[in-house]
Tab-separated table of C-alpha atoms and ligand atoms in Angstrom:
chain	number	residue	atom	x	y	z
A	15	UNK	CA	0.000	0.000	0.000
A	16	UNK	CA	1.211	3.615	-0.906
A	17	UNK	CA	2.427	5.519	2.401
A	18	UNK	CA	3.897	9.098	2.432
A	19	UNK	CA	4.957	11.302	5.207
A	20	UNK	CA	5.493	14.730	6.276
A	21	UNK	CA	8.698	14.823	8.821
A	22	UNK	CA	8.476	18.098	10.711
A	23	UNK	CA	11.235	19.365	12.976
A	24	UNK	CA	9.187	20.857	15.987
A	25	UNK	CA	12.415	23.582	15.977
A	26	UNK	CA	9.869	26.230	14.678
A	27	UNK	CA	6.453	26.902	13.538
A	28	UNK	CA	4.810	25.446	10.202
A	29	UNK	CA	5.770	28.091	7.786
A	30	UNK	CA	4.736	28.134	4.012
A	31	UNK	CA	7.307	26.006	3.440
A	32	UNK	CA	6.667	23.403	5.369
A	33	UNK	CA	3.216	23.764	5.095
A	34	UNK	CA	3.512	23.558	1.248
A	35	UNK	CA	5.493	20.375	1.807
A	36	UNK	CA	2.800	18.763	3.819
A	37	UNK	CA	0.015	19.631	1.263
A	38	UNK	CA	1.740	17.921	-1.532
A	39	UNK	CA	2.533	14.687	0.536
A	40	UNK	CA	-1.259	14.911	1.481
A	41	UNK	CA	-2.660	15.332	-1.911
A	42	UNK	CA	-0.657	12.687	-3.516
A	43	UNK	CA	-1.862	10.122	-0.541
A	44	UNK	CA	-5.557	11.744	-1.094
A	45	UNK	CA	-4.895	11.744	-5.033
A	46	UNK	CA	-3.869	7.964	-5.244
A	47	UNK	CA	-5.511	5.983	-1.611
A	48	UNK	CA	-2.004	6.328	0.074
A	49	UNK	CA	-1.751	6.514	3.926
A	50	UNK	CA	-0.156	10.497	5.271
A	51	UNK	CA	2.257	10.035	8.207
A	52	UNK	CA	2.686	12.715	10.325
A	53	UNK	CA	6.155	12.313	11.492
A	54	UNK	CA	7.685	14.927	14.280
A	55	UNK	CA	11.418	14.433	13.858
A	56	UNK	CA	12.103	15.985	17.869
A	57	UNK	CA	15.589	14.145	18.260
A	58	UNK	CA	17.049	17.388	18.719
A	59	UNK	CA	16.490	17.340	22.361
A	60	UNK	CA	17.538	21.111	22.712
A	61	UNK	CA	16.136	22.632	20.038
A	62	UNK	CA	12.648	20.804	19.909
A	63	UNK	CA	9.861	22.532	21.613
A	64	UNK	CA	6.458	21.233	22.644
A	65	UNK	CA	4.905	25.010	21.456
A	66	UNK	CA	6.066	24.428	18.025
A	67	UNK	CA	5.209	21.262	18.059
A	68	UNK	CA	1.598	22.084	18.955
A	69	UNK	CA	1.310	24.660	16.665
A	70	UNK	CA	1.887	22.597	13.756
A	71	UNK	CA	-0.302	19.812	14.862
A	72	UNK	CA	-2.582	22.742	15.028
A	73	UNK	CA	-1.933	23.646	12.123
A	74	UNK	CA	-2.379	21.511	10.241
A	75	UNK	CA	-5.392	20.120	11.351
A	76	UNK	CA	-6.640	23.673	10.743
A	77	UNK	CA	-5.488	23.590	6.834
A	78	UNK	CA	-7.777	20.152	6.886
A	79	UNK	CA	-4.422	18.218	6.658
A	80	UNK	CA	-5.540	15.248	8.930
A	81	UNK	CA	-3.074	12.035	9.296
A	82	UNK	CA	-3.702	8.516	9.769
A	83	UNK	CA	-0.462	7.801	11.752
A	84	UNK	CA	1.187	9.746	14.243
A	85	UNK	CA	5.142	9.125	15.440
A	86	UNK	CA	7.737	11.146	17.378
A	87	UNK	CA	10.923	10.082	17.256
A	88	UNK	CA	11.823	10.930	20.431
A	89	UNK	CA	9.622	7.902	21.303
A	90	UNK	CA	11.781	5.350	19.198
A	91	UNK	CA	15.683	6.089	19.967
A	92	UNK	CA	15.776	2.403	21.467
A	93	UNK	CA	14.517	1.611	17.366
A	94	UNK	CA	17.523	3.440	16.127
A	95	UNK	CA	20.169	1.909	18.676
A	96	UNK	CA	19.301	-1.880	17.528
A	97	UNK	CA	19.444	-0.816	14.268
A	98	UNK	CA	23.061	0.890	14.427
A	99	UNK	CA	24.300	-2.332	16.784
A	100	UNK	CA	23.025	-4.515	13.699
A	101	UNK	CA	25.021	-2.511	11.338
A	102	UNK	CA	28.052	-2.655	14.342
A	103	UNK	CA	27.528	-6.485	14.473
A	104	UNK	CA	27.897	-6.888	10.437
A	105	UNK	CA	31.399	-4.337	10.459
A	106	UNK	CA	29.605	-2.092	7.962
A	107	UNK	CA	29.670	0.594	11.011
A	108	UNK	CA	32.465	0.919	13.303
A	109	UNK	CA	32.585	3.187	16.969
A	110	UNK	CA	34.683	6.558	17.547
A	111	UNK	CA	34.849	8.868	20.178
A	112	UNK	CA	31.183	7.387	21.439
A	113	UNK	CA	30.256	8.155	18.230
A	114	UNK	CA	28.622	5.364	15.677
A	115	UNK	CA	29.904	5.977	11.854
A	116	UNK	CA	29.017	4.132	9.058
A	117	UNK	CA	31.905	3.801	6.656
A	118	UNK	CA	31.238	5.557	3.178
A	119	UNK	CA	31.863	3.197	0.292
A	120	UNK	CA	33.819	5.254	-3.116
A	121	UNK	CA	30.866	4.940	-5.652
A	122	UNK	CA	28.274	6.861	-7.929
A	123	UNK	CA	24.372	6.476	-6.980
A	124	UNK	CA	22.233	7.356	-9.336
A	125	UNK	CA	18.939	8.570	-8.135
A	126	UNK	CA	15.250	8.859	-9.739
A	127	UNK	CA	14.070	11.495	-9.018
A	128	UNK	CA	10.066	11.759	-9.696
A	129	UNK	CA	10.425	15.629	-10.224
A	130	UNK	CA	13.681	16.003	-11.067
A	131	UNK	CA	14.442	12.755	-13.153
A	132	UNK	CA	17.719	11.394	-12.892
A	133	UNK	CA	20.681	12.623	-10.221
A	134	UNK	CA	23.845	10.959	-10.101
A	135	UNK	CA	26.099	11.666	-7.431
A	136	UNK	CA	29.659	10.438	-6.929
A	137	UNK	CA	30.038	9.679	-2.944
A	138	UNK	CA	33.874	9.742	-3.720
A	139	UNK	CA	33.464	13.465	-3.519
A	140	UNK	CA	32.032	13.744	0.004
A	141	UNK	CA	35.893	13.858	1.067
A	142	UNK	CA	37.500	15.022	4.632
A	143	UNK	CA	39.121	18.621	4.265
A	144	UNK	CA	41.363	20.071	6.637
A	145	UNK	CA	41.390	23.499	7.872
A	146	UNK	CA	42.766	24.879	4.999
A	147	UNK	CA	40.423	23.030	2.875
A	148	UNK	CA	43.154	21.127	1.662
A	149	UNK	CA	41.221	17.035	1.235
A	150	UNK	CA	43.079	14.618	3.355
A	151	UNK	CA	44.438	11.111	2.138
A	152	UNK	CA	44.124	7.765	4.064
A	153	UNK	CA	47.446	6.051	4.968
A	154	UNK	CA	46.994	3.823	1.665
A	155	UNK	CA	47.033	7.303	-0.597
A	156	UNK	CA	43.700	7.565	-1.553
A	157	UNK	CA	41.047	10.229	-0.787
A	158	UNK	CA	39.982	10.158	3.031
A	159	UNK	CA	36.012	9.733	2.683
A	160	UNK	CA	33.286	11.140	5.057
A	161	UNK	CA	31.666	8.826	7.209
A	162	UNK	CA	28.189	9.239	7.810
A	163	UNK	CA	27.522	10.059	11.712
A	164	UNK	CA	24.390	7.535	12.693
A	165	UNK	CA	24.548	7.917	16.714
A	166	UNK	CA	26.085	10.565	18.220
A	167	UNK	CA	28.564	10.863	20.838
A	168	UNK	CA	25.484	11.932	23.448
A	169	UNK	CA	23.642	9.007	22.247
A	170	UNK	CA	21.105	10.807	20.046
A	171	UNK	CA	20.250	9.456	16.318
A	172	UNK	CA	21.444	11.467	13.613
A	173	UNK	CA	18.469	13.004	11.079
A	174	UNK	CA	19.775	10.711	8.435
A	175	UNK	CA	19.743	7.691	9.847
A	176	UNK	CA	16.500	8.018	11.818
A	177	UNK	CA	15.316	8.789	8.564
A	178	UNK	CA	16.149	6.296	6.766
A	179	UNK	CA	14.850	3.659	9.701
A	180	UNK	CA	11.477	5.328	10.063
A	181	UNK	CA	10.908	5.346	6.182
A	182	UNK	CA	11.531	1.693	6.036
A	183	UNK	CA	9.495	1.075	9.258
A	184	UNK	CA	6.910	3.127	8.709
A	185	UNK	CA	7.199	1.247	5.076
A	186	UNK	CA	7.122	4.982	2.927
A	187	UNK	CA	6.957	4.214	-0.633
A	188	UNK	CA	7.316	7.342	-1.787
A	189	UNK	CA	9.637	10.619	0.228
A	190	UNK	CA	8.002	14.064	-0.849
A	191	UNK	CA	10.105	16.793	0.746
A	192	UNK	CA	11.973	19.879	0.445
A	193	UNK	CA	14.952	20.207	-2.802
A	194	UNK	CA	16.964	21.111	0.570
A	195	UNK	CA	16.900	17.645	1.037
A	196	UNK	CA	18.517	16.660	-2.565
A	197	UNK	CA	22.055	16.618	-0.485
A	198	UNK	CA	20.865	14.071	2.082
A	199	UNK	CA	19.364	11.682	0.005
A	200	UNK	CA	22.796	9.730	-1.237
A	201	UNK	CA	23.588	9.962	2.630
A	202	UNK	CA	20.799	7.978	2.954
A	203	UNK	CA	20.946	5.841	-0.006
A	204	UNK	CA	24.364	4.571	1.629
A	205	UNK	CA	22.564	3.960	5.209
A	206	UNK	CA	19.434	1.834	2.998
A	207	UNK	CA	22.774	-0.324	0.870
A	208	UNK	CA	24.408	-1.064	4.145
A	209	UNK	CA	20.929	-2.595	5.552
A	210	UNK	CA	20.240	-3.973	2.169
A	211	UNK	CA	16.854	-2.482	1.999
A	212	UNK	CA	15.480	-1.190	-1.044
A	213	UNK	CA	14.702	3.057	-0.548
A	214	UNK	CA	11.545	4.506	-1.564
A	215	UNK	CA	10.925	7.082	-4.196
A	216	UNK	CA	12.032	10.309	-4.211
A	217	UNK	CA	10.229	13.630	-5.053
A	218	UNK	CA	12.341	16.700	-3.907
A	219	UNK	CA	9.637	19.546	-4.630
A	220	UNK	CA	10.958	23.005	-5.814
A	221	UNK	CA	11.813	26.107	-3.092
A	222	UNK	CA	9.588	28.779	-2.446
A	223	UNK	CA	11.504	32.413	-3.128
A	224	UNK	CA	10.165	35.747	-2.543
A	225	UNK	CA	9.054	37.353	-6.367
A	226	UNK	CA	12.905	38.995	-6.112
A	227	UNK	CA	14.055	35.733	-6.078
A	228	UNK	CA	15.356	35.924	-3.095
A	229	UNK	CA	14.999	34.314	0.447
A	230	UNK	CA	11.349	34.408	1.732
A	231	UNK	CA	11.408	36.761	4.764
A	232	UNK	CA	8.857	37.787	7.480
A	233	UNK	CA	8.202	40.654	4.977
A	234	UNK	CA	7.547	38.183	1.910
A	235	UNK	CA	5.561	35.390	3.826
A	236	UNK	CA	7.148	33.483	5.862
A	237	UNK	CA	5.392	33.934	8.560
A	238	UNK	CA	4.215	30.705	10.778
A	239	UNK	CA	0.956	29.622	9.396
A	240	UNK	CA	-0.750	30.418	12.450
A	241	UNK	CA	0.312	34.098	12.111
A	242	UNK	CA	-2.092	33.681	8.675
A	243	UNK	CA	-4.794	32.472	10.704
A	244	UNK	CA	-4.059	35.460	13.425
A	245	UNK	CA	-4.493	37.842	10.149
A	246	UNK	CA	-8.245	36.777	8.832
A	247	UNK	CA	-7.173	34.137	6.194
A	248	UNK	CA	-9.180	31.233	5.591
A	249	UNK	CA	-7.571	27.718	5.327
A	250	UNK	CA	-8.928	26.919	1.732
A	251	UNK	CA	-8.042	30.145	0.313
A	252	UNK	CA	-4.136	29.226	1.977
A	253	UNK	CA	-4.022	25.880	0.540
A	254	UNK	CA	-5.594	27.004	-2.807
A	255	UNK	CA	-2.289	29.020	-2.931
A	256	UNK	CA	0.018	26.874	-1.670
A	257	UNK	CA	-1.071	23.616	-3.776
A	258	UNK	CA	0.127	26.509	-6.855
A	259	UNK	CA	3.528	26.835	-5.388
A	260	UNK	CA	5.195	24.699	-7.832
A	261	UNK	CA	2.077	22.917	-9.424
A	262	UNK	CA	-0.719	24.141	-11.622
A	263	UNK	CA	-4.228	22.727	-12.055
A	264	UNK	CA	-3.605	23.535	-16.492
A	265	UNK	CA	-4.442	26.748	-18.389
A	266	UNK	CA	-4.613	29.691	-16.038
A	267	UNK	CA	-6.912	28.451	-13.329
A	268	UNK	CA	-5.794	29.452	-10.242
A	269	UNK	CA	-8.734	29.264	-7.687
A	270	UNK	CA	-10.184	25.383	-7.569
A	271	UNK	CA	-11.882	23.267	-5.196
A	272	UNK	CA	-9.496	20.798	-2.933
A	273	UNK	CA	-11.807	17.914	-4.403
A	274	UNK	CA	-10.938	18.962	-8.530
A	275	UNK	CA	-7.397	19.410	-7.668
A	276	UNK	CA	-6.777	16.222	-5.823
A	277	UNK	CA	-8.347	14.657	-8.727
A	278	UNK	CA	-5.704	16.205	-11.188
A	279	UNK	CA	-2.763	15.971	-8.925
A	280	UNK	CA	0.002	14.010	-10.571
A	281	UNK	CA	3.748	14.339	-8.712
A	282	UNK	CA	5.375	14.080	-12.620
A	283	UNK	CA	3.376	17.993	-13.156
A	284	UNK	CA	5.151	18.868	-10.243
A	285	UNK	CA	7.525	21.748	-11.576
A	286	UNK	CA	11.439	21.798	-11.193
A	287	UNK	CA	11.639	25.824	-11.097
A	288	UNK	CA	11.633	27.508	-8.009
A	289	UNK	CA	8.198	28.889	-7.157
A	290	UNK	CA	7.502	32.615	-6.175
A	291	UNK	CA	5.474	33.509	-3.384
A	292	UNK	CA	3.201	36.455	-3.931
A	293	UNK	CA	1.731	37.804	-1.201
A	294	UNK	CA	-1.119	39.932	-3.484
A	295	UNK	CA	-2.051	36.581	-4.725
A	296	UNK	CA	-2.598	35.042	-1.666
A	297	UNK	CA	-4.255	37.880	-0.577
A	298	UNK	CA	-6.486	38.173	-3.782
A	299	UNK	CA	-7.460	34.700	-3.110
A	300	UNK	CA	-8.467	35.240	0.223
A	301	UNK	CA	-10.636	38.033	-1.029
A	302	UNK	CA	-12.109	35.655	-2.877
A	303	UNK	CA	-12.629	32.933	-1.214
A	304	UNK	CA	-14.506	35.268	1.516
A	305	UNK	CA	-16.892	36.644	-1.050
A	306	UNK	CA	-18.224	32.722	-1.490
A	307	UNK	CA	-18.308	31.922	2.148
A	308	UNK	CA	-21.350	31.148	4.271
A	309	UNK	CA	-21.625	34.601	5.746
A	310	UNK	CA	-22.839	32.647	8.841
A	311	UNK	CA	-19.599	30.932	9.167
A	312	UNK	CA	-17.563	34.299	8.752
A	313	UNK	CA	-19.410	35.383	11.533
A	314	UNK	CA	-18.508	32.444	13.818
A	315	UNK	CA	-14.699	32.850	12.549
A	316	UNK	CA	-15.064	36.597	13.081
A	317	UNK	CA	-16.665	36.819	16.936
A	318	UNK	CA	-12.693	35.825	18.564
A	319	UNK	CA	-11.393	38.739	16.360
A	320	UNK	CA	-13.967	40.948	17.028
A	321	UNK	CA	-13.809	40.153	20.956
A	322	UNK	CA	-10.208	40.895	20.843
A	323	UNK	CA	-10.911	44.495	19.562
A	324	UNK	CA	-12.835	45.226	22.043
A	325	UNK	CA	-15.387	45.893	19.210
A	326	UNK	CA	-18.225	42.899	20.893
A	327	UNK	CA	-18.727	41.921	24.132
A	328	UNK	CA	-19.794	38.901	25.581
A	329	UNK	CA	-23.639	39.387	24.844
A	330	UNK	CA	-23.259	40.509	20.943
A	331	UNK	CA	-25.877	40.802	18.545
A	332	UNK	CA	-25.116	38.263	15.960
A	333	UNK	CA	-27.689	39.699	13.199
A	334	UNK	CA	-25.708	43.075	13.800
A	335	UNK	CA	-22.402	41.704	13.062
A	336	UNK	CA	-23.526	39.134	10.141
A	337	UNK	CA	-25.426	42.504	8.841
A	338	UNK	CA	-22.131	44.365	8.701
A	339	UNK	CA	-20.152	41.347	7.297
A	340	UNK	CA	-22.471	40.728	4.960
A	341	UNK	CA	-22.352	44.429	3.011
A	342	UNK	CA	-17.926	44.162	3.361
A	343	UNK	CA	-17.904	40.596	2.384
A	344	UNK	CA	-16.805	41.620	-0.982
A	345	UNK	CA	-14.608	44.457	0.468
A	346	UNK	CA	-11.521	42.622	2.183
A	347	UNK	CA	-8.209	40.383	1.469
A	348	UNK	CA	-8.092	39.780	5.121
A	349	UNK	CA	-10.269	39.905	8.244
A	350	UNK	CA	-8.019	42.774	9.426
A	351	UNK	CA	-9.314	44.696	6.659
A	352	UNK	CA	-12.938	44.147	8.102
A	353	UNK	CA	-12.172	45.591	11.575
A	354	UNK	CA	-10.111	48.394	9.868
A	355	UNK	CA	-13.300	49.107	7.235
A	356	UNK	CA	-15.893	48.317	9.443
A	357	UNK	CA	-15.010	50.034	13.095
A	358	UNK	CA	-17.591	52.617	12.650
A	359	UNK	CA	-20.662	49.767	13.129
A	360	UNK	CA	-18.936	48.787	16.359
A	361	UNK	CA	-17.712	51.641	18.005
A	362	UNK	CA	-18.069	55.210	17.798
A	363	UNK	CA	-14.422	56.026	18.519
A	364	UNK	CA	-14.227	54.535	14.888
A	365	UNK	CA	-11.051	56.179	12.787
A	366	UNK	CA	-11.479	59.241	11.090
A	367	UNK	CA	-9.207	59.769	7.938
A	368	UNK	CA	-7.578	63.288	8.381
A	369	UNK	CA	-7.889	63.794	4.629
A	370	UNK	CA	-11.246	63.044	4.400
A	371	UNK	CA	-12.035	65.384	7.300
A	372	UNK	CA	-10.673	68.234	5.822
A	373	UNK	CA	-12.079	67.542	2.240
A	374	UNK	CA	-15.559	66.711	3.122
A	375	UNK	CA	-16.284	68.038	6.386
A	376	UNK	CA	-14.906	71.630	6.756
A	377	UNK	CA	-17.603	73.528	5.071
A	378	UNK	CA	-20.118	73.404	8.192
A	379	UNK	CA	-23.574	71.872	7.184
A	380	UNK	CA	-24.748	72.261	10.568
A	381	UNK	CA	-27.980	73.097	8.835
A	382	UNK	CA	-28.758	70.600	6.197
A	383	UNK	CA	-27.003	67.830	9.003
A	384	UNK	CA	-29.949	68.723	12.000
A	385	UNK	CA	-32.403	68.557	9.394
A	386	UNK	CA	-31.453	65.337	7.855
A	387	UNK	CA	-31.128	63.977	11.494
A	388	UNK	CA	-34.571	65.546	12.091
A	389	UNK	CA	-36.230	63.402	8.976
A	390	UNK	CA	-34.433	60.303	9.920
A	391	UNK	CA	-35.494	60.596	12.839
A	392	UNK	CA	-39.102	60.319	11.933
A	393	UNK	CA	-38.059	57.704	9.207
A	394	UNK	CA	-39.943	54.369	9.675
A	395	UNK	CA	-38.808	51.329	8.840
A	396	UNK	CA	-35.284	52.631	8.445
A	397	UNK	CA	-33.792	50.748	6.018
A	398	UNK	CA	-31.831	51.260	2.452
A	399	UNK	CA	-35.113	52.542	0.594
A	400	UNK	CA	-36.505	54.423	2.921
A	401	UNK	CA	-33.091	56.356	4.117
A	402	UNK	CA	-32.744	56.769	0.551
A	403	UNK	CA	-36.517	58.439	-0.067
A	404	UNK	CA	-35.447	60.368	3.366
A	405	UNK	CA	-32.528	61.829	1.923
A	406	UNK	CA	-33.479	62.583	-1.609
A	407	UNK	CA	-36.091	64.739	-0.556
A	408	UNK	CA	-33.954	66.961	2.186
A	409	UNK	CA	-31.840	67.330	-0.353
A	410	UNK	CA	-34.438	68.484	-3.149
A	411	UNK	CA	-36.306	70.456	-0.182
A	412	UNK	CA	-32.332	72.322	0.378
A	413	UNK	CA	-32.125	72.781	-2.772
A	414	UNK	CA	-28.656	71.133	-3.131
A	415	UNK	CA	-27.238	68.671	-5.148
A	416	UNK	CA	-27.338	65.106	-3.885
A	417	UNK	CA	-23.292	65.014	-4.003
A	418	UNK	CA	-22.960	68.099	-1.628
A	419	UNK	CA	-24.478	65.802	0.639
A	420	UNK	CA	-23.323	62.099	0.156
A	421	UNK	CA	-19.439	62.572	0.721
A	422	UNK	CA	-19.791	65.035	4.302
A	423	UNK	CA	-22.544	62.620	5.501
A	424	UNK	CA	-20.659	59.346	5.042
A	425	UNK	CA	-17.198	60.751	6.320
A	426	UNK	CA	-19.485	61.850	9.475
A	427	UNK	CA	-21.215	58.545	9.868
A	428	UNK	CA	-18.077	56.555	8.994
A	429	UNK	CA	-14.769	58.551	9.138
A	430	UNK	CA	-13.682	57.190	5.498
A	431	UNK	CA	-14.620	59.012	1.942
A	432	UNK	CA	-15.231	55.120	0.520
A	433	UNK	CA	-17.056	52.033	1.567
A	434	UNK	CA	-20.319	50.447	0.267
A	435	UNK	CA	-23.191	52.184	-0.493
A	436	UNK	CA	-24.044	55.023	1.408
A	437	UNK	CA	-27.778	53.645	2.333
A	438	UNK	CA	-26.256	50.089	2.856
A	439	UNK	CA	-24.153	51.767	5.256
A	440	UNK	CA	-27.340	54.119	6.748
A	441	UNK	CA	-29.270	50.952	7.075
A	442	UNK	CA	-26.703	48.990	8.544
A	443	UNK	CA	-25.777	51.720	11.528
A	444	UNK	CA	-29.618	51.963	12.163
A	445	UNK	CA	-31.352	55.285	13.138
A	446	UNK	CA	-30.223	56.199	16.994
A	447	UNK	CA	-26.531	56.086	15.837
A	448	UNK	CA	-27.225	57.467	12.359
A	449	UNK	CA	-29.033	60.489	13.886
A	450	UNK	CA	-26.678	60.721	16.737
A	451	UNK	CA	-23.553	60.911	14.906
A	452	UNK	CA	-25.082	64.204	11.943
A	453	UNK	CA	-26.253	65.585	14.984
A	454	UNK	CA	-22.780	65.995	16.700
A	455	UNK	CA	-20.629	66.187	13.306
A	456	UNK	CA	-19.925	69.550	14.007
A	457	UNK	CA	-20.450	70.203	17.364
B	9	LIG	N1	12.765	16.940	9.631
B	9	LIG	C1	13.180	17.261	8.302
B	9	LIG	C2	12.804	18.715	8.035
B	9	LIG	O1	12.011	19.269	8.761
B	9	LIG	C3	12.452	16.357	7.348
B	9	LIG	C4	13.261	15.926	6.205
B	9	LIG	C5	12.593	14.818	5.402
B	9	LIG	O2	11.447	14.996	4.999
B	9	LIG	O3	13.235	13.806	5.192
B	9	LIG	O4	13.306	19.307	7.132
């Protein structure tokens, strides 16, 4: 049966990265009936922490990314030991300074790689240099070879061979990880030869760069995908953009259901250029992945956020805050953007845009505002027609211009110059706050 893995270090968060890692492995196991290992590779005693390591469970449950088996490999050093003692036993691995090394044989491996196709590498290059770089000779005169490190000299298991043990425990047929890896995987090919076990396949998937083509940074996404979550995105609209990190559903789709992709996911499409990650993409898929969601379910995602800003209390209106979501569903990359946009139907210490002040607000329509407030006042039911009717005829009854109107009275209601319709936006504050807030605009 087909088995793949994702092996995270819990040494940091799940970045994009990672994440983008996982979601491959996980598509190709949905994509073909395989099994998805979650793996946490925690033999770095010092540097593994349980918070990271919750945080990608988290995760990655949150992305949808469940797993059929679990392992730590802090739980199966005793595994690793009776594995290296076998390989002691048959000479292929000697002892040193309480180290265990297995000896590195001169020889090319060639490699299949499903993405990358063929790699040969010569492991009569991994040579011992001195301090001057200068490669050192054995006492017969030829090259002094690396030996591959498979217990260290504190008793921990080196990555490469817990690895390679776990892969063939766990019985992986097929390693999907990071081109990082590309260096490891003769390491390991020589750690498989000296158990004579056959390795899996190999698929190393391309980096992610920023669009410079550089490193990605905090400033170009990588951020932990928590920190995502912490922003307003929704999981689907993340893994819609990662799945295009280095694969492509054909032609110049770009948004598409997990269900369609998995069912045109194929490793061999998997591309061998890096990928760029663009943050206005992701973002413009968020967008639109928010304009299709159940508002209901916006609201249910949106109550922590909203809680946090002080913006709801405990006993919050729901129909309020779906009504407000509802008219900037179609207005926001993130859910940041809503409680930037959308302060003013919370709170009336809303932000008030200095420019739009000053454009629209410093001729004084103390006026026209008390007898607009007056009218909706005595407007009944106040909603988006009626505020409309309301307004229209101050205006006519003034004898102004509709525009001499619109901009002051939204800038007083809302502190911006844009946002959705002006009688969406009446409706939605309702008439004690709408009334309120003309009556003190410029007192
Ligand atoms: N723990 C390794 C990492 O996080 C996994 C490498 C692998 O997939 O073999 O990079």
């Amino acid at each position: 049966m087909a088995k793949v893995r994702f092996a995270p270090s819990p040494t940091g968060y799940l970045h994009i990265g990672g994440a983008r890692t996982a979601l491959f492995n996980w598509m190709y196991a949905k994509s073909v009936g395989a099994s998805f290992v979650l793996r946490i590779e925690d033999t770095d005693q010092q540097r593994s922490k349980k918070e990271f390591e919750l945080e990608i469970l988290d995760s990655m449950k949150w992305l949808g990314m469940e797993w059929d088996e679990l392992y730590y490999q802090s739980q199966r050093f005793s595994l690793y030991r009776e594995y290296a003692k076998k390989l002691l036993d048959e000479g292929k691995a000697y002892q040193e300074n309480g180290a265990v090394l297995l000896k590195t044989i001169a020889q090319e491996i060639k490699l299949y790689d499903l993405i990358r196709g063929e790699i040969v590498f010569d492991t009569s290059n991994f040579v011992v240099r001195d301090e001057k770089g200068e490669n050192l000779s054995g006492k017969d005169g030829t090259l002094l070879l690396k030996d591959e490190v498979l217990i260290k000299a504190d008793g921990s298991p080196a990555y490469n061979f817990c690895c390679v043990i776990d892969d063939f425990l766990m019985e992986i047929t097929c390693v999907i990880r990071g081109e990082d890896h590309i260096s490891n995987t003769p390491k390991q090919i020589l750690i498989y030869q000296a158990l004579g076990i056959k390795p899996p396949k190999f698929a190393h998937l391309p980096l992610i760069m920023d669009e410079e083509g550089g490193r990605l940074s905090k400033r170009t996404g990588a951020v932990a995908v928590s920190d995502y979550r912490k922003q307003g995105f929704l999981p689907e609209a993340i893994m819609n953009y990662l799945m295009l990190l280095g694969w492509s559903p054909g032609g110049d789709q770009e948004m598409i259901s997990m269900a369609s992709a998995i069912k045109k996911f194929s490793i061999k499409k998997i591309n061998k250029a890096a990928a760029a990650f663009s943050m206005d993409k992701l973002k413009w898929l968020n967008n639109q992945y928010i304009r299709q969601a159940d508002t209901n379910r916006l609201v249910d995602l949106m109550v922590p956020f909203l809680k946090e800003k002080k913006y709801i209390q405990e006993n919050f209106d729901r129909q309020a805050i779906k009504n407000s979501v509802d008219l900037f569903k179609g207005r926001m990359d993130t859910f940041l953007d809503f409680l930037d946009r959308a302060d003013f139907a919370f709170i009336d210490d809303f932000k008030r845009d200095a420019e739009a002040v000053a454009k629209h607000l410093s001729v004084k329509r103390t006026k026209e505002f008390s007898v607009l407030a007056e009218r909706f006042g005595r407007t009944e039911p106040f909603d988006v027609s009626s505020t409309e009717k309301a307004f229209r005829d101050v205006v006519a009854e003034l004898k102004l211009e509709a525009s001499d109107l619109v901009h002051p009275v939204r800038v007083a209601l809302t502190g911006r110059a844009v946002g959705p319709s002006l009688f969406e936006t009446i409706a939605l504050l309702g008439k004690e706050k709408t009334v309120e807030r003309l009556k003190k605009a410029f007192a």
